[in-house]
Amino acid sequence: MRTLYRAARVRTLSYPAVGEWILVDGRHVERVGAGDPPTADRVIELPGMTIVPGFVDAHVHLTGTGVHHQVPDLERAASAGAVLEIVSRAAATRQGPMLVHGYDESRWEHREPPTAADLDGLSDRPLAVVRVDGHLSLANSAALRESGALDLPGVERDEQGVPTGRVITEANAALQRWFASNLADHDIEELQLHAAALAAARGITTVHEMSMIRERGMRDLEVLLGHRRRLPVDVVPYIVTTDVSRAMELGLPRIGGDLPVDGSIGARTAWLSEPYEDGSGNGNSYFDRDSLAQFFHDGHLAGLQVGVHAIGDAAIDQVVSTWERVYLSLDSRGRRHFRARRHRIEHVEMASADVLERAAMLGLAASVQPSFDAAWGSPGGLYEQVLGRERAAGMNPFRDILHRGIEMGAGSDSPITSIGPMIGIAAFGSHHDPLQRLTRDEAIRVFTIGSARLAHQEDKKGSLEPGKHADFAAYDGDPFEVPDVGGLRPVLTVSLGRDVYAA
Ligand SMILES: [Zn+2]
């Protein structure tokens, strides 16, 4: 069946740059053109609107996004008291163990989060409140006990040895995994579907899913693979593991994704070469040199694309050094093909000019989150609070990354920041350092063809050309031109030729 979409303009990000209609045959674009349109079985009139290629969010956690949106007010809570009030309201409407996500104390006037005792006061059912970045949780006594987290490293204790409720690293992963194990398959499907529908409603047609099997178990990915064809957006899964044979058994050409080489700035677990300003040390390193090299080597030789999460400068340096070591171990033929693999670094926030130069030499790709800068990069924000002014100033050097010729795609890391490319595109344009800002055109390209290239899908996605996937969104205002792009929402989203969202 052929469908014709007629609009004021179709921005192709290809040649010719602008058309007036797009003809879709099944899942694919047949033709883009101007003037008299061809006949079709179905005609969708979009008068005055602008069609652009569907956005690709290169870093999403679908289930986590669904969980976040069960209690969405938490991100706006401005004190420990407000968190407790929201959690207590949510607890009253639900049964059994409850995990909620999304508080961010870095924006509070008094930055003391609730304690285990506070949470015990709310419920004797297992209860956990996960920090916005996912790298730290607050848990009540029942949650600590029943999840088995108490026996693991990462449970903070006071001088008397009593847990404070703050949980990081291994204990945090075990805690979250235990809560996930209490969900039925159907619950997981619903959470993923809710998240995918939200993405479609924001003009996204493809997401790169970072499947956190350490925090959610294998079942989370299995459920996703079981229903991904029915979801409103196309899903490109990255399995967060070092187990190369497991990825291959699942038929996945990609591995690692958000696999943490370090943690986050907010949890003070991002691995830094110089200590945090507030005396909390240098953060955490999750891999020794040799085991990371082994993983990179095995993944590369198996023909997989490998990704890892690295935020702090020490972590990014470790990743790049380790790839250099793997590269040098290859013969000349292997070296010739290395760059084409576009091994990924997720976040790559605290990157120096030197490390970017070395990453560019290896053809490594950057998967960035511009909304991190908008949330935490401004003067007085989280990064300045914990890194000091000088280091905070150099965070998220987007223009430097582009100038080095590094492949760059963008994402939300939802639920860490809200899903929605326009928020990210606005953030690219309002970076705390004016020299690192991207133009509107560049920002849109990074969120479409740039992200498509990060998954080796540029022959199918990211621009509107004959034979490519029919992935696009139509807007009342032209995303290339409207002054305030951040709040722009699509009127229609089409993914793989299906109308997946209509306002
Ligand atoms: Zn990450």
Short mmCIF file of C-alpha atoms and ligand atoms in Angstrom, two decimals:
data_model
loop_
_atom_site.label_atom_id
_atom_site.label_comp_id
_atom_site.label_asym_id
_atom_site.label_seq_id
_atom_site.Cartn_x
_atom_site.Cartn_y
_atom_site.Cartn_z
CA MET A 1 0.00 0.00 0.00
CA ARG A 2 1.29 3.44 -0.99
CA THR A 3 0.63 6.45 1.23
CA LEU A 4 1.27 10.04 0.25
CA TYR A 5 2.01 12.63 2.94
CA ARG A 6 1.61 16.24 1.70
CA ALA A 7 3.03 19.06 3.79
CA ALA A 8 4.32 22.62 3.38
CA ARG A 9 7.85 21.24 3.29
CA VAL A 10 9.73 18.00 3.69
CA ARG A 11 13.25 18.48 5.04
CA THR A 12 15.17 15.46 3.80
CA LEU A 13 18.68 16.07 5.23
CA SER A 14 19.72 14.80 1.83
CA TYR A 15 19.46 16.00 -1.78
CA PRO A 16 17.24 17.79 -2.75
CA ALA A 17 17.09 19.33 0.72
CA VAL A 18 13.43 20.32 0.60
CA GLY A 19 10.33 18.74 -0.95
CA GLU A 20 6.57 19.09 -0.55
CA TRP A 21 5.46 15.49 -0.33
CA ILE A 22 6.74 12.09 0.58
CA LEU A 23 5.46 8.84 -0.94
CA VAL A 24 5.72 5.78 1.28
CA ASP A 25 5.46 2.20 0.09
CA GLY A 26 5.02 -0.16 3.04
CA ARG A 27 7.95 0.36 5.39
CA HIS A 28 10.05 2.44 2.99
CA VAL A 29 10.30 5.84 1.39
CA GLU A 30 9.57 5.52 -2.33
CA ARG A 31 10.10 9.13 -3.32
CA VAL A 32 10.28 12.70 -2.02
CA GLY A 33 9.27 15.47 -4.41
CA ALA A 34 7.75 18.87 -5.06
CA GLY A 35 4.92 19.96 -7.32
CA ASP A 36 2.23 17.59 -8.57
CA PRO A 37 2.26 14.47 -6.40
CA PRO A 38 1.88 10.92 -7.71
CA THR A 39 -1.31 8.93 -7.03
CA ALA A 40 -1.48 6.84 -3.88
CA ASP A 41 -3.87 4.49 -2.06
CA ARG A 42 -4.06 6.86 0.87
CA VAL A 43 -3.35 10.59 1.11
CA ILE A 44 -2.56 12.36 4.39
CA GLU A 45 -2.84 16.14 4.12
CA LEU A 46 -0.57 18.08 6.50
CA PRO A 47 -1.16 21.68 5.41
CA GLY A 48 1.39 24.21 6.67
CA MET A 49 3.45 21.54 8.37
CA THR A 50 7.10 20.55 8.15
CA ILE A 51 8.17 16.93 7.88
CA VAL A 52 11.63 16.01 9.16
CA PRO A 53 13.44 12.66 9.43
CA GLY A 54 12.46 10.68 12.53
CA PHE A 55 14.69 11.33 15.50
CA VAL A 56 17.00 8.63 16.83
CA ASP A 57 17.57 8.65 20.59
CA ALA A 58 20.92 6.89 20.91
CA HIS A 59 20.70 6.12 24.63
CA VAL A 60 17.48 5.04 26.31
CA HIS A 61 16.46 2.70 29.12
CA LEU A 62 12.90 1.75 28.19
CA THR A 63 11.83 -0.10 31.32
CA GLY A 64 13.45 2.53 33.52
CA THR A 65 11.59 5.23 31.60
CA GLY A 66 8.32 3.41 32.25
CA VAL A 67 9.17 3.14 35.97
CA HIS A 68 10.08 6.83 36.13
CA HIS A 69 6.75 7.86 34.64
CA GLN A 70 4.81 5.96 37.29
CA VAL A 71 5.85 8.74 39.71
CA PRO A 72 6.94 11.58 37.45
CA ASP A 73 6.70 14.37 40.09
CA LEU A 74 9.78 13.11 41.90
CA GLU A 75 12.09 14.98 39.53
CA ARG A 76 10.46 18.26 40.60
CA ALA A 77 10.68 17.57 44.36
CA ALA A 78 12.75 20.38 45.91
CA SER A 79 13.51 18.91 49.34
CA ALA A 80 13.80 15.67 51.28
CA GLY A 81 10.38 16.40 52.75
CA ALA A 82 8.83 16.74 49.31
CA VAL A 83 10.38 13.43 48.24
CA LEU A 84 8.91 11.71 51.30
CA GLU A 85 5.49 13.19 50.63
CA ILE A 86 5.45 12.06 46.98
CA VAL A 87 6.70 8.59 47.86
CA SER A 88 4.16 8.23 50.64
CA ARG A 89 1.32 9.22 48.27
CA ALA A 90 2.53 6.70 45.67
CA ALA A 91 2.89 3.98 48.31
CA ALA A 92 -0.72 4.45 49.37
CA THR A 93 -1.96 3.51 45.88
CA ARG A 94 0.26 0.49 45.31
CA GLN A 95 0.99 -2.84 46.89
CA GLY A 96 4.10 -4.91 47.50
CA PRO A 97 7.68 -3.77 47.06
CA MET A 98 7.94 -0.31 45.52
CA LEU A 99 10.84 1.29 43.65
CA VAL A 100 10.56 4.84 42.36
CA HIS A 101 13.05 6.88 40.38
CA GLY A 102 14.17 10.41 39.81
CA TYR A 103 15.04 12.67 42.76
CA ASP A 104 17.92 15.15 42.26
CA GLU A 105 19.20 16.77 45.47
CA SER A 106 21.80 18.87 43.59
CA ARG A 107 19.04 21.41 42.89
CA TRP A 108 17.79 21.62 46.47
CA GLU A 109 18.58 24.40 48.89
CA HIS A 110 19.40 21.83 51.62
CA ARG A 111 20.97 18.89 49.85
CA GLU A 112 20.42 16.21 52.51
CA PRO A 113 18.37 13.37 51.01
CA PRO A 114 15.99 11.25 53.13
CA THR A 115 17.53 8.59 55.39
CA ALA A 116 16.71 4.91 55.91
CA ALA A 117 14.87 5.95 59.09
CA ASP A 118 12.76 8.46 57.13
CA LEU A 119 11.83 5.76 54.63
CA ASP A 120 11.14 3.23 57.40
CA GLY A 121 8.66 5.77 58.73
CA LEU A 122 6.73 5.60 55.45
CA SER A 123 6.39 1.86 55.03
CA ASP A 124 7.58 -1.47 56.35
CA ARG A 125 7.25 -2.86 52.81
CA PRO A 126 10.49 -2.82 50.79
CA LEU A 127 10.92 0.69 49.41
CA ALA A 128 13.66 2.25 47.30
CA VAL A 129 14.08 5.71 45.83
CA VAL A 130 16.64 5.80 43.03
CA ARG A 131 18.63 8.97 42.37
CA VAL A 132 18.05 10.56 38.96
CA ASP A 133 21.29 9.14 37.51
CA GLY A 134 20.55 5.57 38.69
CA HIS A 135 23.96 5.21 40.34
CA LEU A 136 22.72 5.73 43.91
CA SER A 137 19.59 4.54 45.73
CA LEU A 138 17.98 5.27 49.07
CA ALA A 139 16.49 2.14 50.60
CA ASN A 140 14.47 1.38 53.71
CA SER A 141 15.43 -1.44 56.09
CA ALA A 142 13.05 -3.99 54.53
CA ALA A 143 14.48 -3.33 51.05
CA LEU A 144 18.08 -3.65 52.27
CA ARG A 145 17.28 -6.89 54.09
CA GLU A 146 15.10 -8.63 51.52
CA SER A 147 17.17 -7.71 48.45
CA GLY A 148 20.36 -9.20 49.89
CA ALA A 149 22.12 -5.87 49.34
CA LEU A 150 23.30 -5.75 52.98
CA ASP A 151 26.00 -8.34 52.34
CA LEU A 152 27.47 -6.51 49.35
CA PRO A 153 29.93 -3.64 48.97
CA GLY A 154 28.26 -0.26 48.46
CA VAL A 155 26.02 -0.03 51.56
CA GLU A 156 26.94 3.17 53.43
CA ARG A 157 27.03 2.84 57.23
CA ASP A 158 27.25 5.39 60.05
CA GLU A 159 29.84 5.34 62.86
CA GLN A 160 27.81 2.71 64.73
CA GLY A 161 27.76 0.50 61.64
CA VAL A 162 24.06 1.11 60.96
CA PRO A 163 23.12 1.47 57.26
CA THR A 164 22.24 5.07 56.40
CA GLY A 165 20.01 4.00 53.51
CA ARG A 166 22.45 5.21 50.84
CA VAL A 167 23.46 2.41 48.49
CA ILE A 168 25.91 2.54 45.56
CA THR A 169 27.88 0.19 43.23
CA GLU A 170 27.28 -3.57 43.64
CA ALA A 171 24.71 -3.25 46.39
CA ASN A 172 22.77 -0.71 44.30
CA ALA A 173 22.71 -3.05 41.28
CA ALA A 174 21.56 -5.96 43.47
CA LEU A 175 18.88 -3.83 45.09
CA GLN A 176 17.46 -2.70 41.74
CA ARG A 177 17.68 -6.25 40.32
CA TRP A 178 15.70 -7.57 43.28
CA PHE A 179 12.90 -5.04 42.72
CA ALA A 180 12.88 -5.91 39.00
CA SER A 181 12.58 -9.61 39.84
CA ASN A 182 9.26 -8.83 41.54
CA LEU A 183 7.72 -7.64 38.25
CA ALA A 184 5.68 -9.98 36.06
CA ASP A 185 6.57 -10.24 32.34
CA HIS A 186 3.36 -8.41 31.58
CA ASP A 187 4.37 -5.50 33.86
CA ILE A 188 7.71 -5.21 32.04
CA GLU A 189 5.95 -5.20 28.66
CA GLU A 190 3.62 -2.44 29.84
CA LEU A 191 6.50 -0.31 31.15
CA GLN A 192 8.43 -0.69 27.88
CA LEU A 193 5.35 0.03 25.78
CA HIS A 194 4.57 3.15 27.81
CA ALA A 195 8.13 4.41 27.26
CA ALA A 196 8.10 3.62 23.53
CA ALA A 197 4.76 5.41 23.11
CA LEU A 198 6.17 8.43 24.90
CA ALA A 199 9.15 8.43 22.52
CA ALA A 200 6.84 8.26 19.49
CA ALA A 201 4.84 11.18 20.88
CA ARG A 202 8.08 13.21 20.89
CA GLY A 203 8.96 12.54 17.23
CA ILE A 204 11.35 9.68 17.92
CA THR A 205 11.21 6.73 15.53
CA THR A 206 14.22 4.71 16.74
CA VAL A 207 15.77 4.19 20.15
CA HIS A 208 19.04 2.57 21.10
CA GLU A 209 18.03 0.56 24.14
CA MET A 210 20.66 0.10 26.82
CA SER A 211 19.55 -3.14 28.41
CA MET A 212 20.82 -3.12 31.99
CA ILE A 213 20.81 -6.82 32.75
CA ARG A 214 22.84 -6.34 35.95
CA GLU A 215 20.11 -4.08 37.37
CA ARG A 216 17.08 -5.71 35.70
CA GLY A 217 18.11 -9.28 34.93
CA MET A 218 18.14 -11.05 31.54
CA ARG A 219 14.37 -11.29 31.55
CA ASP A 220 14.07 -7.55 30.87
CA LEU A 221 15.87 -7.98 27.53
CA GLU A 222 14.09 -11.24 26.71
CA VAL A 223 10.69 -9.60 27.20
CA LEU A 224 11.80 -6.68 25.00
CA LEU A 225 13.07 -8.93 22.21
CA GLY A 226 9.76 -10.81 22.39
CA HIS A 227 7.58 -7.76 21.66
CA ARG A 228 9.90 -5.24 20.00
CA ARG A 229 8.19 -5.62 16.59
CA ARG A 230 4.91 -4.51 18.13
CA LEU A 231 6.35 -1.40 19.76
CA PRO A 232 5.62 1.99 18.17
CA VAL A 233 9.31 2.80 17.68
CA ASP A 234 12.15 0.74 16.20
CA VAL A 235 14.43 -0.62 18.92
CA VAL A 236 18.17 -1.25 18.54
CA PRO A 237 19.22 -3.26 21.60
CA TYR A 238 22.61 -3.04 23.28
CA ILE A 239 23.09 -5.74 25.92
CA VAL A 240 25.01 -4.35 28.87
CA THR A 241 27.37 -7.25 29.56
CA THR A 242 30.94 -8.41 28.88
CA ASP A 243 29.69 -11.88 27.91
CA VAL A 244 30.47 -11.95 24.18
CA SER A 245 29.02 -15.41 23.59
CA ARG A 246 25.72 -14.38 25.14
CA ALA A 247 25.36 -11.43 22.75
CA MET A 248 26.16 -13.73 19.85
CA GLU A 249 23.65 -16.37 20.97
CA LEU A 250 21.00 -13.66 20.98
CA GLY A 251 22.05 -12.67 17.45
CA LEU A 252 22.96 -9.14 18.57
CA PRO A 253 25.75 -7.46 16.56
CA ARG A 254 26.41 -5.01 19.42
CA ILE A 255 27.52 -5.39 23.03
CA GLY A 256 28.31 -3.33 26.11
CA GLY A 257 26.41 -0.13 25.39
CA ASP A 258 26.04 1.54 28.76
CA LEU A 259 28.45 -0.91 30.44
CA PRO A 260 29.91 1.22 33.24
CA VAL A 261 33.67 1.76 33.30
CA ASP A 262 32.86 4.33 36.01
CA GLY A 263 29.76 5.84 37.66
CA SER A 264 28.25 9.31 37.63
CA ILE A 265 29.25 12.79 38.78
CA GLY A 266 26.13 13.15 40.95
CA ALA A 267 26.83 9.94 42.87
CA ARG A 268 30.58 10.92 43.06
CA THR A 269 31.35 7.60 41.39
CA ALA A 270 32.59 9.01 38.05
CA TRP A 271 36.31 8.17 38.00
CA LEU A 272 38.48 11.32 38.09
CA SER A 273 42.23 11.80 37.77
CA GLU A 274 42.05 14.52 40.49
CA PRO A 275 39.75 14.24 43.54
CA TYR A 276 36.27 15.74 43.84
CA GLU A 277 36.14 19.21 45.37
CA ASP A 278 34.06 18.06 48.33
CA GLY A 279 36.69 15.59 49.58
CA SER A 280 34.89 12.48 48.40
CA GLY A 281 37.93 10.96 46.69
CA ASN A 282 38.49 10.16 43.02
CA GLY A 283 35.35 8.14 42.35
CA ASN A 284 35.15 4.53 41.23
CA SER A 285 36.85 2.45 38.59
CA TYR A 286 34.92 -0.69 37.69
CA PHE A 287 37.49 -2.46 35.49
CA ASP A 288 41.15 -3.29 35.83
CA ARG A 289 43.25 -2.72 32.71
CA ASP A 290 43.53 -6.33 31.67
CA SER A 291 39.90 -7.35 32.01
CA LEU A 292 38.74 -4.33 30.01
CA ALA A 293 41.33 -5.12 27.32
CA GLN A 294 40.16 -8.73 27.23
CA PHE A 295 36.54 -7.64 26.76
CA PHE A 296 37.39 -5.12 24.01
CA HIS A 297 39.63 -7.63 22.27
CA ASP A 298 37.08 -10.47 22.38
CA GLY A 299 34.17 -8.24 21.34
CA HIS A 300 36.12 -6.71 18.47
CA LEU A 301 37.43 -10.03 17.16
CA ALA A 302 33.92 -11.51 17.34
CA GLY A 303 32.86 -8.80 14.89
CA LEU A 304 30.70 -6.91 17.40
CA GLN A 305 30.42 -3.18 17.91
CA VAL A 306 31.45 -2.51 21.52
CA GLY A 307 30.21 0.33 23.71
CA VAL A 308 31.02 1.43 27.25
CA HIS A 309 29.89 4.16 29.62
CA ALA A 310 32.69 6.58 30.62
CA ILE A 311 32.13 9.98 32.26
CA GLY A 312 35.18 10.96 34.34
CA ASP A 313 38.50 11.89 32.69
CA ALA A 314 40.30 8.87 34.18
CA ALA A 315 37.59 6.54 32.86
CA ILE A 316 37.62 8.05 29.36
CA ASP A 317 41.41 7.86 29.30
CA GLN A 318 41.27 4.21 30.36
CA VAL A 319 38.82 3.39 27.57
CA VAL A 320 40.87 5.14 24.89
CA SER A 321 44.19 3.67 26.15
CA THR A 322 42.66 0.22 26.20
CA TRP A 323 41.41 0.56 22.63
CA GLU A 324 44.88 1.74 21.62
CA ARG A 325 46.30 -1.42 23.15
CA VAL A 326 43.80 -3.62 21.30
CA TYR A 327 44.46 -1.73 18.05
CA LEU A 328 48.23 -2.26 18.36
CA SER A 329 47.70 -6.00 18.87
CA LEU A 330 46.02 -6.30 15.45
CA ASP A 331 47.83 -7.06 12.21
CA SER A 332 47.85 -4.47 9.42
CA ARG A 333 44.68 -5.80 7.83
CA GLY A 334 42.87 -5.77 11.17
CA ARG A 335 44.01 -2.21 11.78
CA ARG A 336 42.68 -1.09 8.42
CA HIS A 337 39.18 -2.26 9.34
CA PHE A 338 39.24 -1.13 12.96
CA ARG A 339 37.96 2.41 12.50
CA ALA A 340 34.93 1.26 10.54
CA ARG A 341 33.55 -0.49 13.63
CA ARG A 342 32.81 2.84 15.37
CA HIS A 343 33.17 1.44 18.88
CA ARG A 344 31.18 3.71 21.15
CA ILE A 345 31.80 5.72 24.28
CA GLU A 346 28.59 6.70 26.05
CA HIS A 347 28.49 10.14 27.76
CA VAL A 348 32.20 11.01 27.24
CA GLU A 349 31.60 14.09 29.41
CA MET A 350 34.98 15.01 30.90
CA ALA A 351 37.01 14.73 27.73
CA SER A 352 40.25 16.67 27.18
CA ALA A 353 41.46 17.82 23.76
CA ASP A 354 44.21 15.20 23.96
CA VAL A 355 41.90 12.25 24.63
CA LEU A 356 39.54 13.36 21.84
CA GLU A 357 42.46 13.49 19.41
CA ARG A 358 43.36 9.91 20.32
CA ALA A 359 39.72 8.77 20.12
CA ALA A 360 39.43 10.33 16.66
CA MET A 361 42.51 8.40 15.46
CA LEU A 362 40.79 5.14 16.44
CA GLY A 363 37.47 6.06 14.87
CA LEU A 364 35.70 5.84 18.24
CA ALA A 365 32.19 7.30 18.32
CA ALA A 366 30.69 9.63 20.93
CA SER A 367 27.17 9.11 22.24
CA VAL A 368 26.40 12.35 24.10
CA GLN A 369 23.54 13.73 26.20
CA PRO A 370 23.17 17.50 25.73
CA SER A 371 20.49 17.64 28.43
CA PHE A 372 23.14 16.73 31.02
CA ASP A 373 24.73 20.10 30.33
CA ALA A 374 21.38 21.87 30.61
CA ALA A 375 20.61 20.10 33.91
CA TRP A 376 23.99 20.21 35.64
CA GLY A 377 26.45 22.29 33.60
CA SER A 378 25.30 25.81 34.37
CA PRO A 379 27.18 28.13 36.77
CA GLY A 380 26.48 26.99 40.34
CA GLY A 381 25.09 23.69 39.07
CA LEU A 382 26.03 20.19 40.13
CA TYR A 383 29.23 20.00 38.07
CA GLU A 384 30.58 23.23 39.53
CA GLN A 385 29.56 22.15 43.05
CA VAL A 386 31.52 18.90 42.94
CA LEU A 387 34.24 19.51 40.33
CA GLY A 388 35.04 23.18 40.88
CA ARG A 389 34.74 25.93 38.31
CA GLU A 390 37.65 25.04 36.07
CA ARG A 391 36.83 21.38 35.49
CA ALA A 392 33.10 22.10 35.21
CA ALA A 393 33.81 24.62 32.45
CA GLY A 394 35.36 21.95 30.24
CA MET A 395 32.54 19.40 30.52
CA ASN A 396 30.70 18.08 27.46
CA PRO A 397 32.84 19.68 24.73
CA PHE A 398 30.38 19.03 21.89
CA ARG A 399 31.91 21.35 19.32
CA ASP A 400 35.40 19.99 19.99
CA ILE A 401 34.08 16.46 19.42
CA LEU A 402 32.56 17.44 16.06
CA HIS A 403 35.66 19.40 15.03
CA ARG A 404 37.91 16.41 15.61
CA GLY A 405 35.82 14.50 13.10
CA ILE A 406 34.50 12.10 15.72
CA GLU A 407 31.20 10.40 14.90
CA MET A 408 28.64 11.90 17.26
CA GLY A 409 25.08 10.91 18.03
CA ALA A 410 22.86 12.08 20.85
CA GLY A 411 20.37 10.74 23.33
CA SER A 412 18.46 11.52 26.46
CA ASP A 413 19.62 8.62 28.64
CA SER A 414 15.95 8.62 29.62
CA PRO A 415 14.85 8.36 32.42
CA ILE A 416 17.94 10.32 33.53
CA THR A 417 16.75 13.26 31.47
CA SER A 418 13.36 13.51 29.77
CA ILE A 419 12.91 11.72 26.49
CA GLY A 420 12.46 14.19 23.63
CA PRO A 421 14.92 15.32 20.97
CA MET A 422 13.75 18.94 21.00
CA ILE A 423 14.90 19.31 24.61
CA GLY A 424 18.31 17.99 23.57
CA ILE A 425 18.44 20.14 20.43
CA ALA A 426 17.66 23.22 22.55
CA ALA A 427 20.39 22.16 25.00
CA PHE A 428 22.94 21.86 22.17
CA GLY A 429 22.12 25.47 21.30
CA SER A 430 22.40 26.80 24.86
CA HIS A 431 25.54 25.00 26.12
CA HIS A 432 27.10 26.69 29.18
CA ASP A 433 30.17 27.46 27.03
CA PRO A 434 29.10 29.47 23.97
CA LEU A 435 32.09 28.08 22.06
CA GLN A 436 30.73 24.53 22.44
CA ARG A 437 27.21 25.28 21.18
CA LEU A 438 25.89 23.64 18.03
CA THR A 439 23.78 25.38 15.43
CA ARG A 440 20.18 24.20 15.00
CA ASP A 441 21.08 22.45 11.77
CA GLU A 442 24.03 20.64 13.38
CA ALA A 443 21.97 19.67 16.42
CA ILE A 444 19.21 18.17 14.28
CA ARG A 445 21.75 16.25 12.21
CA VAL A 446 23.39 14.84 15.34
CA PHE A 447 19.97 13.63 16.61
CA THR A 448 19.06 12.00 13.27
CA ILE A 449 21.82 10.86 10.90
CA GLY A 450 24.46 11.19 13.65
CA SER A 451 22.66 8.79 15.97
CA ALA A 452 21.80 6.49 13.05
CA ARG A 453 25.51 6.26 12.21
CA LEU A 454 26.28 5.25 15.81
CA ALA A 455 24.35 2.03 15.15
CA HIS A 456 25.61 1.60 11.56
CA GLN A 457 22.12 2.35 10.28
CA GLU A 458 22.85 5.37 8.08
CA ASP A 459 21.87 3.40 4.99
CA LYS A 460 18.36 2.96 6.46
CA LYS A 461 17.72 5.85 8.83
CA GLY A 462 18.52 9.48 9.61
CA SER A 463 17.47 11.10 6.31
CA LEU A 464 14.57 10.80 3.86
CA GLU A 465 15.64 9.21 0.60
CA PRO A 466 14.24 6.52 -1.69
CA GLY A 467 14.71 3.08 -0.15
CA LYS A 468 15.28 4.30 3.39
CA HIS A 469 12.94 3.53 6.27
CA ALA A 470 9.76 5.60 6.30
CA ASP A 471 10.66 7.22 9.63
CA PHE A 472 9.60 10.82 10.04
CA ALA A 473 7.67 13.34 12.10
CA ALA A 474 5.50 16.33 11.11
CA TYR A 475 5.51 19.59 13.06
CA ASP A 476 3.37 22.72 13.03
CA GLY A 477 6.51 24.86 13.38
CA ASP A 478 9.66 24.12 11.38
CA PRO A 479 12.20 22.58 13.81
CA PHE A 480 14.99 24.16 11.75
CA GLU A 481 13.59 27.65 12.24
CA VAL A 482 11.29 28.17 15.25
CA PRO A 483 13.05 30.32 17.86
CA ASP A 484 11.98 28.27 20.90
CA VAL A 485 12.50 24.70 19.77
CA GLY A 486 12.54 23.02 23.21
CA GLY A 487 8.77 22.76 23.59
CA LEU A 488 8.00 21.76 19.98
CA ARG A 489 5.93 18.58 19.72
CA PRO A 490 5.00 16.64 16.60
CA VAL A 491 1.51 16.43 15.13
CA LEU A 492 2.23 13.06 13.54
CA THR A 493 4.99 10.47 13.89
CA VAL A 494 5.55 7.69 11.35
CA SER A 495 7.90 4.81 12.18
CA LEU A 496 8.59 2.07 9.61
CA GLY A 497 5.64 3.34 7.59
CA ARG A 498 3.17 3.10 10.49
CA ASP A 499 1.39 6.16 11.89
CA VAL A 500 2.50 5.57 15.48
CA TYR A 501 1.44 8.88 16.99
CA ALA A 502 -1.10 11.53 16.06
CA ALA A 503 -1.82 14.59 18.20
ZN ZN B 1 25.48 5.48 31.26
#
